[in-house]
Amino acid sequence: MEFLSVIPPIVAVVLAILTKRVLLSLFISILVGGLIAAGGNPFEAVGITFTWMKDVMIDPWNARFLVMTALLGTGAAFMFKIGGAQGLIRALGKKLNSKKRVQLLPYFLGLIIFFNDYVNSVIVGNASKDITAKHKISREKLSYIIDSTSAPMATIGPVSDWIGFQVSLIAAAFVSTGISGLEPYFSFLKSIPWNFYAILCLVAVPMIILGKDFGPMAKAEKRAQTTGKLIPDGSVPLSSVEDDLGKPHKKEGSAWNFFLPLLALISVSLWGLWFTGGGAEGKSMMDALADTDVSIALTWGAFAMTLTGLILALVQGMGLKDCEDTLLGGIRTMLPALVIIILAWSIGTVTSELGTAEFVVNATQSWMTAELLPFLIFIISMFISFATGTSWGTMSILTPIAIPLAYTFGGEELIPIAIGAIFAGSIFGDHVSPISDTTVMASIFSGSDHIAHVNTQAPYALVPAGIAAVLYLTYSIIGNGYILLIAGIIIQFFVLRYLGERYEKRQMKRT
């Protein structure tokens, strides 16, 4: 039974890649999980399958997240209808006059919007989708840039809901292990240099933008440049604001039509994160973030974004019927994503019920050593987050296991390294998994076909992941996270350069 627990997530990933039909693949994998849980009884399996799906939809956090996602769609719809993106392009058009500069726009925006990965995807996607299309940059490339700066930045940024969540996990592990004298937030700060994957991933983006593409991404970029096709033939984006909403109400919209809704989203979300965590009761920012209710705060922010867009639309002459159609159209653009998210959550329930994570941990725990521990933690968290599609879930599972192991094997010095390895592996699996909510969000707001995004991003993600794995293996020899990180960045630069040049030479030989 324990071994069978890994079958449903494997089925989901393999089918999604082979068939390019994410919805069908996810549902089949949940049904397979139901069959395993029901001992092979098909009738009972169907009942279990739909019970799991029902349970994830009525969960309070999940229900609010679905509402928030729909509101993000309506907010984006109003920004489109009142010409916000067109206004931004017109304002930046003179400075963004080359393909490389245009790609750096979503990159730098991704670094700035560090407080939440979902909000990051909304802002960066809407700000850069039109201008990247103008310069014939493939949707796959844009979704890669968005996906590679959202969660990696949120997990190491100065203030974010991710950090509050991570610090709370560290604090709980310290209490359960009986570790005293260590401050959880300080331990988190010490772990940042050891979060090799997140940092290498952030550095890899400009290296690739300013260098040369390779693999499936290079083919996607060539297609977009030579044919103008931003997505592959026969593929379907998860959502298309243009198809669902028609032409903008105002072609010559102002950049304020872009910035005001986003300002409402950011300011209300940040205030909500602080307020729901008890900031008004005198808690510090980090304590408030550790106790915040992310789903409520971001729902408030998404509603503020939609409301601002609605007010701007009415002020600028849109009728009530057009506004209502825009609201419905915005929700319609998010329907495929909402269904995928529900199915992805259901896969998480499947793996939890069947004990997938526990099986992986138990299979490796007996032969861990102090020298291998960071590497094994990284690999295990990579697998669990890839199979389940959730980085937070992986962090929740491994943090209370890995910190006591690190303390037992290496004392206080090994704890920050183990923490960095947990978060690094969790980000990787979540980053490349086709059933990850953050991967889905990147596909939505870039206008990319989801499987095309997954296929083109994977080789780019494997480079920093491979280097990170080597760095964890050599930590016991060098022992300094900063030296290892610098070495990793240098190695990554030459690896990416080699791969780009090798691909270009092979293409030249073929032609």
Coordinates of C-alpha atoms in Angstrom, one line a residue:
M1 CA 0.0 0.0 0.0
E2 CA 2.8 2.4 0.9
F3 CA 4.5 2.0 -2.5
L4 CA 1.1 2.4 -4.3
S5 CA 0.9 5.9 -2.7
V6 CA 3.3 7.3 -5.3
I7 CA 1.3 6.0 -8.3
P8 CA -1.4 8.8 -8.5
P9 CA 1.0 11.8 -8.7
I10 CA 3.1 9.9 -11.2
V11 CA 0.0 9.1 -13.3
A12 CA -1.0 12.8 -13.2
V13 CA 2.4 14.1 -14.4
V14 CA 3.0 11.4 -17.0
L15 CA -0.4 11.7 -18.6
A16 CA -0.3 15.5 -18.6
I17 CA 2.9 15.5 -20.5
L18 CA 2.0 12.7 -22.9
T19 CA -1.6 13.8 -23.7
K20 CA -1.2 17.5 -23.1
R21 CA -4.7 17.4 -21.5
V22 CA -4.2 18.6 -18.0
L23 CA -7.8 18.4 -16.8
L24 CA -8.3 14.8 -18.0
S25 CA -4.9 13.7 -16.6
L26 CA -5.6 15.1 -13.2
F27 CA -9.0 13.6 -12.9
I28 CA -7.8 10.1 -14.0
S29 CA -5.0 10.3 -11.4
I30 CA -7.5 11.2 -8.6
L31 CA -9.7 8.3 -9.8
V32 CA -6.6 6.0 -9.6
G33 CA -6.0 7.2 -6.0
G34 CA -9.7 6.4 -5.3
L35 CA -9.2 2.9 -6.6
I36 CA -6.2 2.4 -4.4
A37 CA -8.0 3.8 -1.3
A38 CA -11.0 1.6 -2.1
G39 CA -9.0 -1.6 -2.5
G40 CA -9.9 -1.9 -6.2
N41 CA -13.7 -1.4 -5.8
P42 CA -14.6 0.8 -8.8
F43 CA -18.0 2.0 -7.4
E44 CA -16.5 2.9 -4.1
A45 CA -13.6 4.6 -5.9
V46 CA -15.9 6.9 -7.8
G47 CA -17.6 7.9 -4.5
I48 CA -14.2 8.6 -2.8
T49 CA -13.0 10.6 -5.8
F50 CA -15.9 13.0 -5.8
T51 CA -15.9 13.2 -2.0
W52 CA -12.2 14.4 -2.1
M53 CA -13.1 17.0 -4.7
K54 CA -16.1 18.2 -2.7
D55 CA -13.9 18.4 0.5
V56 CA -11.3 20.6 -1.1
M57 CA -13.9 23.0 -2.5
I58 CA -15.7 23.5 0.8
D59 CA -12.5 24.0 2.8
P60 CA -12.7 27.7 4.0
W61 CA -9.2 28.6 2.8
N62 CA -9.7 26.9 -0.6
A63 CA -13.1 28.5 -1.1
R64 CA -11.7 32.0 -0.4
F65 CA -8.8 31.3 -2.8
L66 CA -11.3 30.3 -5.6
V67 CA -13.2 33.6 -5.0
M68 CA -9.9 35.5 -5.0
T69 CA -8.8 33.9 -8.3
A70 CA -12.1 34.8 -9.9
L71 CA -11.7 38.4 -8.6
L72 CA -8.2 38.6 -10.0
G73 CA -9.7 37.6 -13.4
T74 CA -12.3 40.3 -13.2
G75 CA -9.7 42.9 -12.1
A76 CA -7.5 41.9 -15.1
A77 CA -10.6 42.1 -17.4
F78 CA -11.3 45.7 -16.4
M79 CA -7.7 46.7 -16.8
F80 CA -7.9 45.3 -20.3
K81 CA -11.2 46.9 -21.2
I82 CA -10.2 50.4 -20.1
G83 CA -6.9 50.2 -21.9
G84 CA -4.5 50.0 -19.0
A85 CA -2.0 47.7 -20.6
Q86 CA -2.0 49.8 -23.8
G87 CA -1.4 52.9 -21.8
L88 CA 1.6 51.3 -20.0
I89 CA 3.1 50.2 -23.3
R90 CA 2.7 53.7 -24.7
A91 CA 4.4 55.2 -21.7
L92 CA 7.3 52.7 -21.8
G93 CA 7.5 52.2 -25.5
K94 CA 10.5 54.4 -26.2
K95 CA 12.7 52.8 -23.5
L96 CA 11.7 49.2 -24.2
N97 CA 13.0 49.2 -27.8
S98 CA 14.7 45.8 -28.0
K99 CA 13.7 42.2 -27.3
K100 CA 16.1 41.8 -24.4
R101 CA 14.9 45.0 -22.7
V102 CA 11.3 43.9 -23.0
Q103 CA 12.1 40.6 -21.4
L104 CA 13.9 42.4 -18.5
L105 CA 10.6 44.3 -17.7
P106 CA 8.8 41.3 -16.3
Y107 CA 12.0 40.2 -14.6
F108 CA 12.5 43.4 -12.7
L109 CA 8.8 43.6 -11.9
G110 CA 9.0 40.1 -10.6
L111 CA 11.8 41.1 -8.2
I112 CA 9.9 44.1 -7.0
I113 CA 6.6 42.3 -6.3
F114 CA 8.0 40.0 -3.7
F115 CA 5.3 39.9 -1.1
N116 CA 3.1 37.2 -2.7
D117 CA 3.6 34.9 -5.7
Y118 CA 0.0 35.0 -6.9
V119 CA -0.1 38.8 -6.9
N120 CA 3.3 38.7 -8.6
S121 CA 1.8 36.6 -11.5
V122 CA -1.2 38.9 -11.9
I123 CA 0.9 42.2 -12.0
V124 CA 3.8 41.0 -14.0
G125 CA 1.6 39.1 -16.6
N126 CA -0.7 42.0 -17.2
A127 CA 2.1 44.6 -17.3
S128 CA 4.2 42.7 -19.9
K129 CA 1.9 40.5 -21.9
D130 CA 1.0 43.0 -24.6
I131 CA 4.5 44.5 -25.0
T132 CA 6.2 41.1 -25.2
A133 CA 3.7 40.1 -27.9
K134 CA 4.6 43.3 -29.8
H135 CA 8.2 42.2 -29.8
K136 CA 7.3 38.6 -30.8
I137 CA 8.4 37.0 -27.5
S138 CA 6.8 33.6 -27.1
R139 CA 4.3 33.1 -24.3
E140 CA 6.4 30.2 -23.1
K141 CA 9.3 32.6 -22.5
L142 CA 7.1 35.1 -20.6
S143 CA 5.6 32.4 -18.5
Y144 CA 9.1 31.1 -17.6
I145 CA 10.2 34.6 -16.5
I146 CA 7.0 35.0 -14.4
D147 CA 7.2 31.6 -12.8
S148 CA 10.9 31.9 -12.0
T149 CA 10.5 35.2 -10.1
S150 CA 7.3 34.7 -8.3
A151 CA 7.7 31.9 -5.7
P152 CA 11.6 32.1 -5.7
M153 CA 11.4 35.8 -4.8
A154 CA 8.6 35.4 -2.3
T155 CA 10.5 32.7 -0.4
I156 CA 13.6 35.0 0.2
G157 CA 12.1 38.5 -0.2
P158 CA 12.4 41.0 2.7
V159 CA 8.7 40.7 3.7
S160 CA 6.2 38.2 2.4
D161 CA 3.4 35.9 3.5
W162 CA 5.8 33.0 2.5
I163 CA 8.3 34.2 5.1
G164 CA 5.7 34.5 7.8
F165 CA 4.6 30.9 7.0
Q166 CA 8.1 29.6 6.9
V167 CA 9.2 31.2 10.2
S168 CA 6.1 29.8 11.9
L169 CA 7.1 26.3 10.8
I170 CA 10.6 26.8 12.1
A171 CA 9.3 28.1 15.4
A172 CA 7.0 25.1 15.8
A173 CA 9.8 22.7 15.0
F174 CA 12.1 24.4 17.6
V175 CA 9.4 24.0 20.2
S176 CA 8.7 20.3 19.4
T177 CA 12.4 19.5 19.4
G178 CA 13.1 21.4 22.6
I179 CA 15.6 23.7 20.9
S180 CA 16.1 26.8 23.0
G181 CA 18.3 29.9 22.5
L182 CA 17.7 30.1 18.7
E183 CA 15.4 32.8 17.3
P184 CA 13.3 31.4 14.4
Y185 CA 13.4 34.5 12.2
F186 CA 17.2 34.8 12.7
S187 CA 17.6 31.1 11.7
F188 CA 15.5 31.8 8.6
L189 CA 17.8 34.7 7.7
K190 CA 20.8 32.4 8.1
S191 CA 19.2 29.8 5.8
I192 CA 18.8 32.2 2.9
P193 CA 22.4 31.7 1.5
W194 CA 21.7 28.0 1.6
N195 CA 18.5 28.3 -0.4
F196 CA 20.6 27.6 -3.5
Y197 CA 17.8 26.8 -5.9
A198 CA 15.7 29.9 -5.4
I199 CA 18.8 32.2 -5.7
L200 CA 20.3 30.4 -8.7
C201 CA 16.9 30.4 -10.4
L202 CA 16.5 34.2 -9.9
V203 CA 20.1 34.7 -11.3
A204 CA 19.5 32.3 -14.2
V205 CA 16.7 34.5 -15.7
P206 CA 18.9 37.5 -16.7
M207 CA 21.7 35.1 -17.7
I208 CA 19.3 33.5 -20.2
I209 CA 17.7 36.7 -21.3
L210 CA 21.0 38.4 -22.0
G211 CA 22.5 35.1 -23.3
K212 CA 21.1 32.5 -25.7
D213 CA 18.1 30.2 -25.4
F214 CA 18.4 26.4 -25.8
G215 CA 16.2 23.3 -25.9
P216 CA 12.4 23.6 -26.4
M217 CA 12.5 27.3 -25.3
A218 CA 14.8 28.1 -28.2
K219 CA 12.4 26.4 -30.6
A220 CA 9.5 28.4 -29.1
E221 CA 11.4 31.7 -29.5
K222 CA 12.3 30.9 -33.1
R223 CA 8.7 30.1 -33.9
A224 CA 7.5 33.4 -32.4
Q225 CA 10.2 35.4 -34.2
T226 CA 9.8 33.8 -37.6
T227 CA 6.1 33.2 -37.8
G228 CA 4.6 35.5 -35.2
K229 CA 2.9 32.6 -33.5
L230 CA 3.2 33.2 -29.7
I231 CA 1.9 29.8 -28.8
P232 CA 2.3 26.4 -30.7
D233 CA -0.1 25.3 -33.3
G234 CA -3.0 23.3 -31.8
S235 CA -2.3 24.5 -28.2
V236 CA -4.8 26.4 -26.1
P237 CA -4.0 29.0 -23.5
L238 CA -5.6 28.5 -20.1
S239 CA -7.3 31.8 -20.5
S240 CA -7.4 34.6 -23.1
V241 CA -8.7 38.0 -22.0
E242 CA -8.9 39.1 -25.6
D243 CA -11.1 36.2 -26.7
D244 CA -13.4 36.4 -23.8
L245 CA -13.8 40.2 -23.7
G246 CA -13.4 41.5 -27.2
K247 CA -11.8 44.8 -28.0
P248 CA -10.9 47.3 -25.3
H249 CA -13.4 50.1 -24.6
K250 CA -10.6 52.6 -25.0
K251 CA -7.7 51.9 -27.4
E252 CA -5.8 54.9 -26.1
G253 CA -6.1 54.2 -22.4
S254 CA -3.9 55.9 -19.8
A255 CA -1.2 54.1 -17.8
W256 CA -3.1 55.2 -14.7
N257 CA -5.8 52.6 -15.8
F258 CA -3.1 50.0 -15.2
F259 CA -1.4 51.4 -12.1
L260 CA -4.5 52.4 -10.0
P261 CA -6.1 48.9 -9.9
L262 CA -2.7 47.4 -9.1
L263 CA -2.0 50.0 -6.4
A264 CA -5.4 49.0 -4.9
L265 CA -4.4 45.3 -5.1
I266 CA -1.0 45.8 -3.5
S267 CA -1.9 48.3 -0.8
V268 CA -5.0 46.5 0.4
S269 CA -3.3 43.1 0.2
L270 CA -0.4 44.3 2.3
W271 CA -2.7 46.0 4.8
G272 CA -4.8 42.8 4.9
L273 CA -1.7 40.7 5.6
W274 CA -0.8 43.0 8.5
F275 CA -4.3 43.4 9.9
T276 CA -5.4 39.8 9.8
G277 CA -2.2 38.7 11.5
G278 CA -2.9 41.1 14.4
G279 CA -0.8 44.1 13.4
A280 CA -3.5 46.4 14.8
E281 CA -3.0 44.7 18.1
G282 CA 0.6 45.7 18.4
K283 CA 2.3 42.7 16.8
S284 CA 5.5 43.3 14.8
M285 CA 5.4 42.9 11.0
M286 CA 7.0 39.5 11.1
D287 CA 4.8 38.2 13.9
A288 CA 1.8 39.5 12.1
L289 CA 2.9 37.8 8.9
A290 CA 3.4 34.5 10.8
D291 CA -0.2 34.6 12.0
T292 CA -1.9 36.2 9.0
D293 CA -4.8 34.8 7.0
V294 CA -3.4 35.0 3.5
S295 CA -6.7 33.9 1.8
I296 CA -8.7 36.7 3.5
A297 CA -6.0 39.4 2.9
L298 CA -5.6 38.6 -0.8
T299 CA -9.3 38.3 -1.4
W300 CA -9.7 41.8 0.0
G301 CA -6.9 43.0 -2.3
A302 CA -8.4 41.3 -5.4
F303 CA -11.8 42.8 -4.6
A304 CA -10.3 46.3 -4.2
M305 CA -8.6 45.8 -7.6
T306 CA -11.9 44.8 -9.3
L307 CA -13.8 47.7 -7.6
T308 CA -11.2 50.2 -8.7
G309 CA -11.4 48.9 -12.2
L310 CA -15.2 49.1 -12.1
I311 CA -15.1 52.7 -10.9
L312 CA -12.6 53.7 -13.6
A313 CA -14.7 52.0 -16.2
L314 CA -17.9 53.9 -15.2
V315 CA -16.1 57.2 -14.9
Q316 CA -14.7 56.7 -18.5
G317 CA -18.1 56.1 -20.0
M318 CA -18.6 52.3 -19.9
G319 CA -22.3 51.4 -19.5
L320 CA -23.6 49.1 -16.8
K321 CA -24.2 46.3 -19.3
D322 CA -20.6 46.5 -20.6
C323 CA -19.4 46.5 -17.0
E324 CA -21.5 43.4 -16.2
D325 CA -20.3 41.6 -19.3
T326 CA -16.7 42.5 -18.3
L327 CA -17.2 41.0 -14.9
L328 CA -18.7 37.8 -16.3
G329 CA -16.0 37.7 -19.0
G330 CA -13.2 38.0 -16.4
I331 CA -14.6 35.1 -14.4
R332 CA -15.0 33.1 -17.7
T333 CA -11.3 33.6 -18.4
M334 CA -10.4 31.9 -15.1
L335 CA -12.8 28.9 -15.3
P336 CA -10.2 26.5 -16.8
A337 CA -7.7 27.6 -14.1
L338 CA -10.3 27.2 -11.3
V339 CA -11.0 23.6 -12.4
I340 CA -7.3 22.8 -12.6
I341 CA -6.7 24.2 -9.2
I342 CA -9.5 22.2 -7.7
L343 CA -8.2 19.0 -9.3
A344 CA -4.6 19.8 -8.2
W345 CA -5.8 20.3 -4.6
S346 CA -7.6 17.0 -4.9
I347 CA -4.3 15.3 -5.9
G348 CA -2.9 16.8 -2.7
T349 CA -5.7 15.1 -0.7
V350 CA -4.9 11.9 -2.5
T351 CA -1.3 11.9 -1.6
S352 CA -2.1 12.9 2.0
E353 CA -4.7 10.1 2.4
L354 CA -2.3 7.5 0.9
G355 CA 0.8 8.7 2.8
T356 CA 3.0 9.6 -0.2
A357 CA 5.2 11.9 1.7
E358 CA 5.6 9.6 4.6
F359 CA 6.6 6.8 2.3
V360 CA 9.3 8.9 0.6
V361 CA 10.7 10.1 4.0
N362 CA 10.7 6.7 5.6
A363 CA 12.4 5.1 2.6
T364 CA 15.4 7.3 3.0
Q365 CA 15.5 8.3 6.6
S366 CA 17.4 5.2 7.8
W367 CA 20.6 5.8 5.8
M368 CA 21.0 9.6 6.2
T369 CA 24.3 11.0 7.5
A370 CA 25.3 14.6 8.5
E371 CA 27.2 14.9 5.2
L372 CA 24.3 13.6 3.1
L373 CA 21.5 15.2 5.0
P374 CA 21.2 18.5 3.2
F375 CA 21.4 16.8 -0.2
L376 CA 18.8 14.2 0.7
I377 CA 16.5 16.8 2.2
F378 CA 16.8 18.7 -1.1
I379 CA 16.1 15.7 -3.2
I380 CA 13.2 14.4 -1.1
S381 CA 11.5 17.9 -1.0
M382 CA 12.0 18.2 -4.8
F383 CA 10.2 14.9 -5.3
I384 CA 7.3 15.5 -2.8
S385 CA 6.6 19.0 -4.1
F386 CA 6.8 17.9 -7.7
A387 CA 4.4 15.0 -7.0
T388 CA 2.0 17.0 -4.9
G389 CA 2.2 20.3 -6.7
T390 CA 2.5 22.3 -3.4
S391 CA 5.6 23.9 -1.9
W392 CA 3.9 25.0 1.3
G393 CA 2.6 21.4 1.8
T394 CA 6.1 20.0 1.4
M395 CA 7.5 22.6 3.8
S396 CA 4.8 21.7 6.3
I397 CA 5.7 18.0 6.0
L398 CA 9.5 18.1 6.0
T399 CA 10.3 21.0 8.4
P400 CA 9.2 19.2 11.6
I401 CA 11.1 16.1 10.4
A402 CA 14.3 17.7 9.0
I403 CA 15.1 20.2 11.7
P404 CA 15.2 17.5 14.5
L405 CA 17.4 15.3 12.2
A406 CA 19.7 18.3 11.5
Y407 CA 20.0 19.1 15.2
T408 CA 20.7 15.4 16.0
F409 CA 23.4 14.9 13.3
G410 CA 25.1 18.3 13.3
G411 CA 23.8 20.5 16.1
E412 CA 22.8 24.2 15.7
E413 CA 25.2 24.7 12.8
L414 CA 23.4 22.3 10.5
I415 CA 19.9 23.7 11.2
P416 CA 20.1 26.7 8.7
I417 CA 21.5 24.5 6.0
A418 CA 18.7 22.0 6.5
I419 CA 16.1 24.8 6.4
G420 CA 17.6 26.2 3.2
A421 CA 17.5 22.7 1.6
I422 CA 13.8 22.2 2.5
F423 CA 12.8 25.5 1.0
A424 CA 15.0 25.1 -2.1
G425 CA 13.6 21.7 -2.9
S426 CA 10.1 22.7 -2.2
I427 CA 10.4 25.7 -4.7
F428 CA 11.9 23.4 -7.4
G429 CA 9.1 20.8 -7.4
D430 CA 6.5 23.5 -7.2
H431 CA 8.2 25.4 -10.0
V432 CA 8.3 22.6 -12.6
S433 CA 5.3 20.5 -11.6
P434 CA 2.4 20.7 -14.1
I435 CA -0.1 20.3 -11.2
S436 CA 1.4 23.2 -9.2
D437 CA -0.9 26.2 -8.6
T438 CA 1.9 28.7 -9.1
T439 CA 2.8 27.1 -12.4
V440 CA -0.9 27.3 -13.4
M441 CA -1.0 31.0 -12.4
A442 CA 2.1 31.8 -14.5
S443 CA 0.4 30.1 -17.5
I444 CA -2.8 32.0 -17.0
F445 CA -1.4 35.5 -16.8
S446 CA 1.1 35.0 -19.5
G447 CA -1.5 33.6 -21.9
S448 CA 0.5 30.5 -22.4
D449 CA -0.5 26.9 -23.1
H450 CA 0.1 25.2 -19.8
I451 CA 1.9 22.0 -21.0
A452 CA 4.0 24.1 -23.4
H453 CA 5.1 26.2 -20.4
V454 CA 6.0 23.1 -18.4
N455 CA 7.9 21.5 -21.2
T456 CA 10.0 24.6 -22.1
Q457 CA 10.7 25.6 -18.5
A458 CA 11.9 22.2 -17.2
P459 CA 15.4 22.3 -18.9
Y460 CA 15.9 25.8 -17.6
A461 CA 14.9 24.8 -14.0
L462 CA 17.1 21.6 -14.1
V463 CA 20.3 23.6 -14.5
P464 CA 20.1 25.5 -11.2
A465 CA 18.6 22.4 -9.5
G466 CA 21.5 20.2 -10.6
I467 CA 24.1 22.8 -9.5
A468 CA 22.2 23.2 -6.1
A469 CA 22.4 19.4 -5.6
V470 CA 26.2 19.4 -6.1
L471 CA 26.6 22.4 -3.8
Y472 CA 24.7 20.5 -1.0
L473 CA 26.9 17.5 -1.6
T474 CA 30.0 19.6 -1.1
Y475 CA 28.9 21.7 1.9
S476 CA 30.8 19.5 4.4
I477 CA 34.0 20.2 2.5
I478 CA 33.7 24.0 2.1
G479 CA 31.2 24.8 4.8
N480 CA 30.6 28.4 3.8
G481 CA 27.2 29.1 2.2
Y482 CA 28.3 32.3 0.6
I483 CA 31.4 30.8 -1.0
L484 CA 29.3 27.9 -2.3
L485 CA 26.7 30.3 -3.7
I486 CA 29.2 32.4 -5.5
A487 CA 30.8 29.3 -7.0
G488 CA 27.3 28.1 -8.0
I489 CA 26.5 31.3 -9.8
I490 CA 29.8 31.2 -11.7
I491 CA 29.3 27.6 -12.7
Q492 CA 25.7 28.3 -13.8
F493 CA 26.9 31.2 -16.0
F494 CA 29.3 29.0 -17.9
V495 CA 26.8 26.0 -18.1
L496 CA 24.1 28.2 -19.5
R497 CA 26.5 29.8 -21.9
Y498 CA 27.8 26.4 -23.1
L499 CA 24.2 25.1 -23.6
G500 CA 23.2 28.1 -25.5
E501 CA 26.2 28.1 -27.8
R502 CA 26.0 24.4 -28.3
Y503 CA 22.4 24.6 -29.4
E504 CA 23.1 27.4 -31.7
K505 CA 26.0 25.6 -33.4
R506 CA 23.8 22.5 -33.9
Q507 CA 21.1 24.5 -35.5
M508 CA 23.6 26.2 -37.8
K509 CA 24.9 22.8 -38.9
R510 CA 21.4 21.6 -39.7
T511 CA 20.7 24.6 -41.9

